[in-house]
């Protein structure tokens, strides 16, 4: 199994541009999570899906952030328009069930200049 | 607000030392407590998933205990090695939903 696959690994963009982060979970995992890692706040949960349905998006910072999971094998996190304070590492993780650990992707390091 | 606190924030030990860290979490509505190991420039890897009060789990030189009534878990590393250097995260899941809330982590540095 290739694990959780995220793309791109690094993204540098200008303030105001749209950014789309992508995630492919492990096949058979029914939950997918988007986390953001910053020095100040550590790992923060942004949103998670069960069986492709968004369950809790209370961690999404504001309307500039949106996430979709159109099918069991793909999810996107979009920031539009991006701002410098969005600079962080964004992790996607998937899980087989509530009694299992999460498998994390390698993360996308986003820099907004 | 669900607070997950870890201590110490960082720890420096010599090779061969044994060490332990603490994770405290809300004692109400408990469902599960996870431990993860996060090496620099990599992504977090699951060590243990613990669900029952009194649980003890072991993987090689690393072990963990769980007390859900008082809301704490300990992670122990016996005979630390330089390759144990990493940030160790604990994460709490309550019975209201399926999301994990992570602590800030304990950063361990083991010197040869």
PDB file of C-alpha atoms in Angstrom:
ATOM      1  CA  UNK A   1       0.000   0.000   0.000  1.00  0.00           C
ATOM      2  CA  UNK A   2       1.370   3.428  -0.929  1.00  0.00           C
ATOM      3  CA  UNK A   3      -0.107   5.015   2.170  1.00  0.00           C
ATOM      4  CA  UNK A   4      -1.889   8.363   2.248  1.00  0.00           C
ATOM      5  CA  UNK A   5      -0.743  10.402  -0.726  1.00  0.00           C
ATOM      6  CA  UNK A   6      -0.727  14.182  -0.658  1.00  0.00           C
ATOM      7  CA  UNK A   7       0.136  16.622  -3.402  1.00  0.00           C
ATOM      8  CA  UNK A   8       1.893  18.889  -3.912  1.00  0.00           C
ATOM      9  CA  UNK A   9       4.663  18.423  -1.319  1.00  0.00           C
ATOM     10  CA  UNK A  10       5.505  22.104  -1.450  1.00  0.00           C
ATOM     11  CA  UNK A  11       3.505  25.068  -2.695  1.00  0.00           C
ATOM     12  CA  UNK A  12       4.604  28.672  -2.866  1.00  0.00           C
ATOM     13  CA  UNK A  13       1.992  31.138  -3.983  1.00  0.00           C
ATOM     14  CA  UNK A  14       1.253  34.818  -3.911  1.00  0.00           C
ATOM     15  CA  UNK A  15      -1.285  36.361  -1.597  1.00  0.00           C
ATOM     16  CA  UNK A  16      -4.715  36.388  -3.174  1.00  0.00           C
ATOM     17  CA  UNK A  17      -4.185  33.309  -5.315  1.00  0.00           C
ATOM     18  CA  UNK A  18      -6.274  30.162  -5.048  1.00  0.00           C
ATOM     19  CA  UNK A  19      -4.528  27.104  -3.606  1.00  0.00           C
ATOM     20  CA  UNK A  20      -5.761  23.515  -3.887  1.00  0.00           C
ATOM     21  CA  UNK A  21      -4.276  20.714  -1.810  1.00  0.00           C
ATOM     22  CA  UNK A  22      -5.002  17.103  -2.704  1.00  0.00           C
ATOM     23  CA  UNK A  23      -5.207  13.875  -0.761  1.00  0.00           C
ATOM     24  CA  UNK A  24      -5.689  10.224  -1.648  1.00  0.00           C
ATOM     25  CA  UNK A  25      -6.519   8.143   1.433  1.00  0.00           C
ATOM     26  CA  UNK A  26      -5.673   4.495   1.917  1.00  0.00           C
ATOM     27  CA  UNK A  27      -8.114   2.237   0.118  1.00  0.00           C
ATOM     28  CA  UNK A  28     -10.694   0.863   2.534  1.00  0.00           C
ATOM     29  CA  UNK A  29     -10.272   3.644   5.089  1.00  0.00           C
ATOM     30  CA  UNK A  30     -13.650   5.248   5.678  1.00  0.00           C
ATOM     31  CA  UNK A  31     -12.605   8.444   7.472  1.00  0.00           C
ATOM     32  CA  UNK A  32     -10.434  11.273   6.201  1.00  0.00           C
ATOM     33  CA  UNK A  33      -9.044  14.200   8.184  1.00  0.00           C
ATOM     34  CA  UNK A  34      -7.389  17.488   7.251  1.00  0.00           C
ATOM     35  CA  UNK A  35      -5.007  18.963   9.843  1.00  0.00           C
ATOM     36  CA  UNK A  36      -2.900  22.098   9.837  1.00  0.00           C
ATOM     37  CA  UNK A  37       0.382  22.274  11.710  1.00  0.00           C
ATOM     38  CA  UNK A  38       1.805  25.573  12.955  1.00  0.00           C
ATOM     39  CA  UNK A  39       4.424  26.401  15.556  1.00  0.00           C
ATOM     40  CA  UNK A  40       1.929  28.292  17.664  1.00  0.00           C
ATOM     41  CA  UNK A  41      -1.009  25.886  17.647  1.00  0.00           C
ATOM     42  CA  UNK A  42       0.477  22.482  16.848  1.00  0.00           C
ATOM     43  CA  UNK A  43      -1.767  20.067  14.938  1.00  0.00           C
ATOM     44  CA  UNK A  44      -5.232  21.565  14.475  1.00  0.00           C
ATOM     45  CA  UNK A  45      -8.114  19.627  12.974  1.00  0.00           C
ATOM     46  CA  UNK A  46      -9.726  21.561  10.143  1.00  0.00           C
ATOM     47  CA  UNK A  47     -12.384  19.141   8.899  1.00  0.00           C
ATOM     48  CA  UNK A  48     -13.116  15.444   8.708  1.00  0.00           C
ATOM     49  CA  UNK A  49     -15.237  13.154   6.560  1.00  0.00           C
ATOM     50  CA  UNK A  50     -16.868   9.801   7.274  1.00  0.00           C
ATOM     51  CA  UNK A  51     -17.798   7.818   4.178  1.00  0.00           C
ATOM     52  CA  UNK A  52     -17.195  10.927   2.042  1.00  0.00           C
ATOM     53  CA  UNK A  53     -19.631  13.044   4.088  1.00  0.00           C
ATOM     54  CA  UNK A  54     -18.307  16.088   6.005  1.00  0.00           C
ATOM     55  CA  UNK A  55     -18.965  15.504   9.700  1.00  0.00           C
ATOM     56  CA  UNK A  56     -17.256  18.342  11.523  1.00  0.00           C
ATOM     57  CA  UNK A  57     -15.877  21.468   9.873  1.00  0.00           C
ATOM     58  CA  UNK A  58     -15.759  23.574  13.024  1.00  0.00           C
ATOM     59  CA  UNK A  59     -11.989  23.883  12.702  1.00  0.00           C
ATOM     60  CA  UNK A  60     -12.089  25.523   9.285  1.00  0.00           C
ATOM     61  CA  UNK A  61     -10.716  29.007   9.945  1.00  0.00           C
ATOM     62  CA  UNK A  62     -13.067  31.007   7.766  1.00  0.00           C
ATOM     63  CA  UNK A  63     -15.013  31.061   4.536  1.00  0.00           C
ATOM     64  CA  UNK A  64     -11.828  31.223   2.511  1.00  0.00           C
ATOM     65  CA  UNK A  65     -11.298  27.535   3.309  1.00  0.00           C
ATOM     66  CA  UNK A  66     -13.360  24.770   1.757  1.00  0.00           C
ATOM     67  CA  UNK A  67     -12.966  21.003   1.497  1.00  0.00           C
ATOM     68  CA  UNK A  68     -14.587  18.347  -0.628  1.00  0.00           C
ATOM     69  CA  UNK A  69     -14.529  14.596  -0.855  1.00  0.00           C
ATOM     70  CA  UNK A  70     -16.282  13.648  -4.102  1.00  0.00           C
ATOM     71  CA  UNK A  71     -15.464   9.944  -3.717  1.00  0.00           C
ATOM     72  CA  UNK A  72     -13.762   7.507  -1.368  1.00  0.00           C
ATOM     73  CA  UNK A  73     -10.363   7.928  -2.968  1.00  0.00           C
ATOM     74  CA  UNK A  74      -9.940  11.685  -3.247  1.00  0.00           C
ATOM     75  CA  UNK A  75     -10.271  14.862  -1.219  1.00  0.00           C
ATOM     76  CA  UNK A  76      -9.307  18.491  -1.760  1.00  0.00           C
ATOM     77  CA  UNK A  77      -8.708  21.413   0.550  1.00  0.00           C
ATOM     78  CA  UNK A  78      -9.029  24.776  -1.160  1.00  0.00           C
ATOM     79  CA  UNK A  79      -8.015  28.208   0.065  1.00  0.00           C
ATOM     80  CA  UNK A  80      -9.348  31.160  -1.897  1.00  0.00           C
ATOM     81  CA  UNK A  81      -8.003  33.795  -1.625  1.00  0.00           C
ATOM     82  CA  UNK A  82      -4.845  32.750   0.180  1.00  0.00           C
ATOM     83  CA  UNK A  83      -3.166  34.962   2.784  1.00  0.00           C
ATOM     84  CA  UNK A  84       0.328  34.896   4.329  1.00  0.00           C
ATOM     85  CA  UNK A  85      -1.117  33.698   7.659  1.00  0.00           C
ATOM     86  CA  UNK A  86      -2.259  30.512   5.899  1.00  0.00           C
ATOM     87  CA  UNK A  87       1.385  29.464   5.582  1.00  0.00           C
ATOM     88  CA  UNK A  88       1.710  26.122   7.382  1.00  0.00           C
ATOM     89  CA  UNK A  89       2.077  22.396   6.785  1.00  0.00           C
ATOM     90  CA  UNK A  90      -1.244  20.779   5.903  1.00  0.00           C
ATOM     91  CA  UNK A  91      -1.616  17.078   6.679  1.00  0.00           C
ATOM     92  CA  UNK A  92      -4.208  14.659   5.455  1.00  0.00           C
ATOM     93  CA  UNK A  93      -4.852  11.459   7.411  1.00  0.00           C
ATOM     94  CA  UNK A  94      -7.150   8.489   6.992  1.00  0.00           C
ATOM     95  CA  UNK A  95      -8.459   5.816   9.331  1.00  0.00           C
ATOM     96  CA  UNK A  96     -10.023   2.398   8.996  1.00  0.00           C
ATOM     97  CA  UNK A  97     -12.352   2.779  11.988  1.00  0.00           C
ATOM     98  CA  UNK A  98     -12.654   4.527  15.351  1.00  0.00           C
ATOM     99  CA  UNK A  99     -10.517   1.919  17.139  1.00  0.00           C
ATOM    100  CA  UNK A 100      -7.610   2.341  14.751  1.00  0.00           C
ATOM    101  CA  UNK A 101      -4.771   4.805  14.566  1.00  0.00           C
ATOM    102  CA  UNK A 102      -4.553   7.422  11.873  1.00  0.00           C
ATOM    103  CA  UNK A 103      -2.232   7.101   8.896  1.00  0.00           C
ATOM    104  CA  UNK A 104      -0.843  10.480   7.913  1.00  0.00           C
ATOM    105  CA  UNK A 105       0.320  11.665   4.532  1.00  0.00           C
ATOM    106  CA  UNK A 106       3.651  13.400   4.076  1.00  0.00           C
ATOM    107  CA  UNK A 107       2.033  16.828   4.264  1.00  0.00           C
ATOM    108  CA  UNK A 108       1.967  19.868   1.979  1.00  0.00           C
ATOM    109  CA  UNK A 109       4.140  22.777   3.038  1.00  0.00           C
ATOM    110  CA  UNK A 110       2.313  25.923   1.941  1.00  0.00           C
ATOM    111  CA  UNK A 111       4.014  29.296   1.785  1.00  0.00           C
ATOM    112  CA  UNK A 112       1.963  32.349   0.876  1.00  0.00           C
ATOM    113  CA  UNK A 113       4.067  35.407   0.101  1.00  0.00           C
TER     114      UNK A 113
ATOM    115  CA  UNK B   1     -13.038  23.151  24.653  1.00  0.00           C
ATOM    116  CA  UNK B   2     -11.113  19.893  24.853  1.00  0.00           C
ATOM    117  CA  UNK B   3      -7.655  20.390  26.310  1.00  0.00           C
ATOM    118  CA  UNK B   4      -4.942  17.821  25.895  1.00  0.00           C
ATOM    119  CA  UNK B   5      -1.819  18.727  27.807  1.00  0.00           C
ATOM    120  CA  UNK B   6       1.578  17.087  27.520  1.00  0.00           C
ATOM    121  CA  UNK B   7       4.615  17.459  29.730  1.00  0.00           C
ATOM    122  CA  UNK B   8       7.406  18.100  29.605  1.00  0.00           C
ATOM    123  CA  UNK B   9       7.510  20.195  26.445  1.00  0.00           C
ATOM    124  CA  UNK B  10      11.027  18.952  25.706  1.00  0.00           C
ATOM    125  CA  UNK B  11      13.459  16.479  27.171  1.00  0.00           C
ATOM    126  CA  UNK B  12      17.162  15.862  26.658  1.00  0.00           C
ATOM    127  CA  UNK B  13      18.569  12.543  27.851  1.00  0.00           C
ATOM    128  CA  UNK B  14      21.680  10.455  27.378  1.00  0.00           C
ATOM    129  CA  UNK B  15      21.709   7.204  25.475  1.00  0.00           C
ATOM    130  CA  UNK B  16      20.700   4.396  27.801  1.00  0.00           C
ATOM    131  CA  UNK B  17      18.545   6.561  30.078  1.00  0.00           C
ATOM    132  CA  UNK B  18      14.947   5.578  30.629  1.00  0.00           C
ATOM    133  CA  UNK B  19      12.384   8.319  30.379  1.00  0.00           C
ATOM    134  CA  UNK B  20       8.675   8.988  30.570  1.00  0.00           C
ATOM    135  CA  UNK B  21       6.205  11.635  29.465  1.00  0.00           C
ATOM    136  CA  UNK B  22       2.734  12.576  30.631  1.00  0.00           C
ATOM    137  CA  UNK B  23      -0.465  13.271  28.732  1.00  0.00           C
ATOM    138  CA  UNK B  24      -3.521  14.654  30.513  1.00  0.00           C
ATOM    139  CA  UNK B  25      -6.955  14.787  28.950  1.00  0.00           C
ATOM    140  CA  UNK B  26     -10.603  15.297  29.941  1.00  0.00           C
ATOM    141  CA  UNK B  27     -11.802  12.391  32.094  1.00  0.00           C
ATOM    142  CA  UNK B  28     -15.422  12.684  30.959  1.00  0.00           C
ATOM    143  CA  UNK B  29     -16.884  11.215  27.772  1.00  0.00           C
ATOM    144  CA  UNK B  30     -13.705   9.241  27.094  1.00  0.00           C
ATOM    145  CA  UNK B  31     -13.485   7.021  24.035  1.00  0.00           C
ATOM    146  CA  UNK B  32      -9.806   6.568  23.120  1.00  0.00           C
ATOM    147  CA  UNK B  33      -6.294   7.861  23.686  1.00  0.00           C
ATOM    148  CA  UNK B  34      -3.650   7.651  20.949  1.00  0.00           C
ATOM    149  CA  UNK B  35       0.128   8.025  21.019  1.00  0.00           C
ATOM    150  CA  UNK B  36       2.088   9.015  17.919  1.00  0.00           C
ATOM    151  CA  UNK B  37       5.767   9.315  17.144  1.00  0.00           C
ATOM    152  CA  UNK B  38       6.774  12.178  14.856  1.00  0.00           C
ATOM    153  CA  UNK B  39      10.298  12.334  13.471  1.00  0.00           C
ATOM    154  CA  UNK B  40      11.614  15.542  11.960  1.00  0.00           C
ATOM    155  CA  UNK B  41      10.719  15.950   8.275  1.00  0.00           C
ATOM    156  CA  UNK B  42       8.363  12.979   8.406  1.00  0.00           C
ATOM    157  CA  UNK B  43       4.702  12.533   9.307  1.00  0.00           C
ATOM    158  CA  UNK B  44       3.269  11.244  12.603  1.00  0.00           C
ATOM    159  CA  UNK B  45       3.150   7.463  13.006  1.00  0.00           C
ATOM    160  CA  UNK B  46       0.731   5.698  15.322  1.00  0.00           C
ATOM    161  CA  UNK B  47       2.287   3.929  18.311  1.00  0.00           C
ATOM    162  CA  UNK B  48      -0.683   2.944  20.436  1.00  0.00           C
ATOM    163  CA  UNK B  49      -4.469   3.208  20.521  1.00  0.00           C
ATOM    164  CA  UNK B  50      -5.804   2.724  24.043  1.00  0.00           C
ATOM    165  CA  UNK B  51      -9.460   2.481  24.945  1.00  0.00           C
ATOM    166  CA  UNK B  52      -9.833   0.823  28.365  1.00  0.00           C
ATOM    167  CA  UNK B  53      -9.003   2.154  31.812  1.00  0.00           C
ATOM    168  CA  UNK B  54      -5.897   0.360  33.033  1.00  0.00           C
ATOM    169  CA  UNK B  55      -4.739  -0.491  29.512  1.00  0.00           C
ATOM    170  CA  UNK B  56      -1.028  -1.119  29.143  1.00  0.00           C
ATOM    171  CA  UNK B  57       0.513  -1.404  25.700  1.00  0.00           C
ATOM    172  CA  UNK B  58       4.077  -2.235  24.704  1.00  0.00           C
ATOM    173  CA  UNK B  59       6.079  -2.066  21.504  1.00  0.00           C
ATOM    174  CA  UNK B  60       9.719  -2.971  21.947  1.00  0.00           C
ATOM    175  CA  UNK B  61      11.265  -0.576  24.452  1.00  0.00           C
ATOM    176  CA  UNK B  62       8.250   1.740  24.409  1.00  0.00           C
ATOM    177  CA  UNK B  63       5.209   1.220  26.611  1.00  0.00           C
ATOM    178  CA  UNK B  64       2.161   3.225  27.659  1.00  0.00           C
ATOM    179  CA  UNK B  65      -0.405   3.168  30.434  1.00  0.00           C
ATOM    180  CA  UNK B  66      -3.862   4.671  30.649  1.00  0.00           C
ATOM    181  CA  UNK B  67      -5.980   6.003  33.519  1.00  0.00           C
ATOM    182  CA  UNK B  68      -9.297   7.232  32.169  1.00  0.00           C
ATOM    183  CA  UNK B  69     -10.813   8.000  35.580  1.00  0.00           C
ATOM    184  CA  UNK B  70      -8.217  10.632  36.396  1.00  0.00           C
ATOM    185  CA  UNK B  71      -7.479  11.559  32.790  1.00  0.00           C
ATOM    186  CA  UNK B  72      -3.829  10.765  32.223  1.00  0.00           C
ATOM    187  CA  UNK B  73      -1.554   8.490  30.230  1.00  0.00           C
ATOM    188  CA  UNK B  74       2.165   7.843  30.548  1.00  0.00           C
ATOM    189  CA  UNK B  75       4.568   6.893  27.783  1.00  0.00           C
ATOM    190  CA  UNK B  76       7.769   5.144  28.864  1.00  0.00           C
ATOM    191  CA  UNK B  77      10.936   4.555  26.874  1.00  0.00           C
ATOM    192  CA  UNK B  78      13.390   2.102  28.379  1.00  0.00           C
ATOM    193  CA  UNK B  79      17.079   2.473  27.510  1.00  0.00           C
ATOM    194  CA  UNK B  80      16.690   5.440  25.138  1.00  0.00           C
ATOM    195  CA  UNK B  81      18.600   5.308  21.858  1.00  0.00           C
ATOM    196  CA  UNK B  82      19.472   8.212  19.523  1.00  0.00           C
ATOM    197  CA  UNK B  83      16.945   6.882  17.012  1.00  0.00           C
ATOM    198  CA  UNK B  84      14.207   7.465  19.606  1.00  0.00           C
ATOM    199  CA  UNK B  85      14.702  11.211  19.127  1.00  0.00           C
ATOM    200  CA  UNK B  86      11.368  12.549  17.926  1.00  0.00           C
ATOM    201  CA  UNK B  87       8.283  14.414  19.079  1.00  0.00           C
ATOM    202  CA  UNK B  88       5.794  12.205  20.882  1.00  0.00           C
ATOM    203  CA  UNK B  89       2.169  13.261  20.526  1.00  0.00           C
ATOM    204  CA  UNK B  90      -0.831  12.100  22.442  1.00  0.00           C
ATOM    205  CA  UNK B  91      -4.362  12.614  21.153  1.00  0.00           C
ATOM    206  CA  UNK B  92      -7.763  12.282  22.791  1.00  0.00           C
ATOM    207  CA  UNK B  93     -11.026  11.159  21.268  1.00  0.00           C
ATOM    208  CA  UNK B  94     -14.318  11.564  23.118  1.00  0.00           C
ATOM    209  CA  UNK B  95     -17.513   9.620  22.623  1.00  0.00           C
ATOM    210  CA  UNK B  96     -19.257  12.554  20.917  1.00  0.00           C
ATOM    211  CA  UNK B  97     -17.592  12.075  17.585  1.00  0.00           C
ATOM    212  CA  UNK B  98     -14.678  10.544  15.762  1.00  0.00           C
ATOM    213  CA  UNK B  99     -12.106  13.321  15.804  1.00  0.00           C
ATOM    214  CA  UNK B 100      -8.740  13.322  17.564  1.00  0.00           C
ATOM    215  CA  UNK B 101      -7.567  16.339  19.503  1.00  0.00           C
ATOM    216  CA  UNK B 102      -3.777  16.443  19.710  1.00  0.00           C
ATOM    217  CA  UNK B 103      -1.542  17.722  22.468  1.00  0.00           C
ATOM    218  CA  UNK B 104       1.429  19.940  21.668  1.00  0.00           C
ATOM    219  CA  UNK B 105       3.835  17.053  22.015  1.00  0.00           C
ATOM    220  CA  UNK B 106       6.984  16.232  23.968  1.00  0.00           C
ATOM    221  CA  UNK B 107      10.177  16.680  21.992  1.00  0.00           C
ATOM    222  CA  UNK B 108      12.742  14.050  22.980  1.00  0.00           C
ATOM    223  CA  UNK B 109      16.426  14.346  22.148  1.00  0.00           C
ATOM    224  CA  UNK B 110      18.687  11.391  22.939  1.00  0.00           C
ATOM    225  CA  UNK B 111      22.411  12.100  22.852  1.00  0.00           C
ATOM    226  CA  UNK B 112      24.921   9.330  22.163  1.00  0.00           C
TER     227      UNK B 112
END
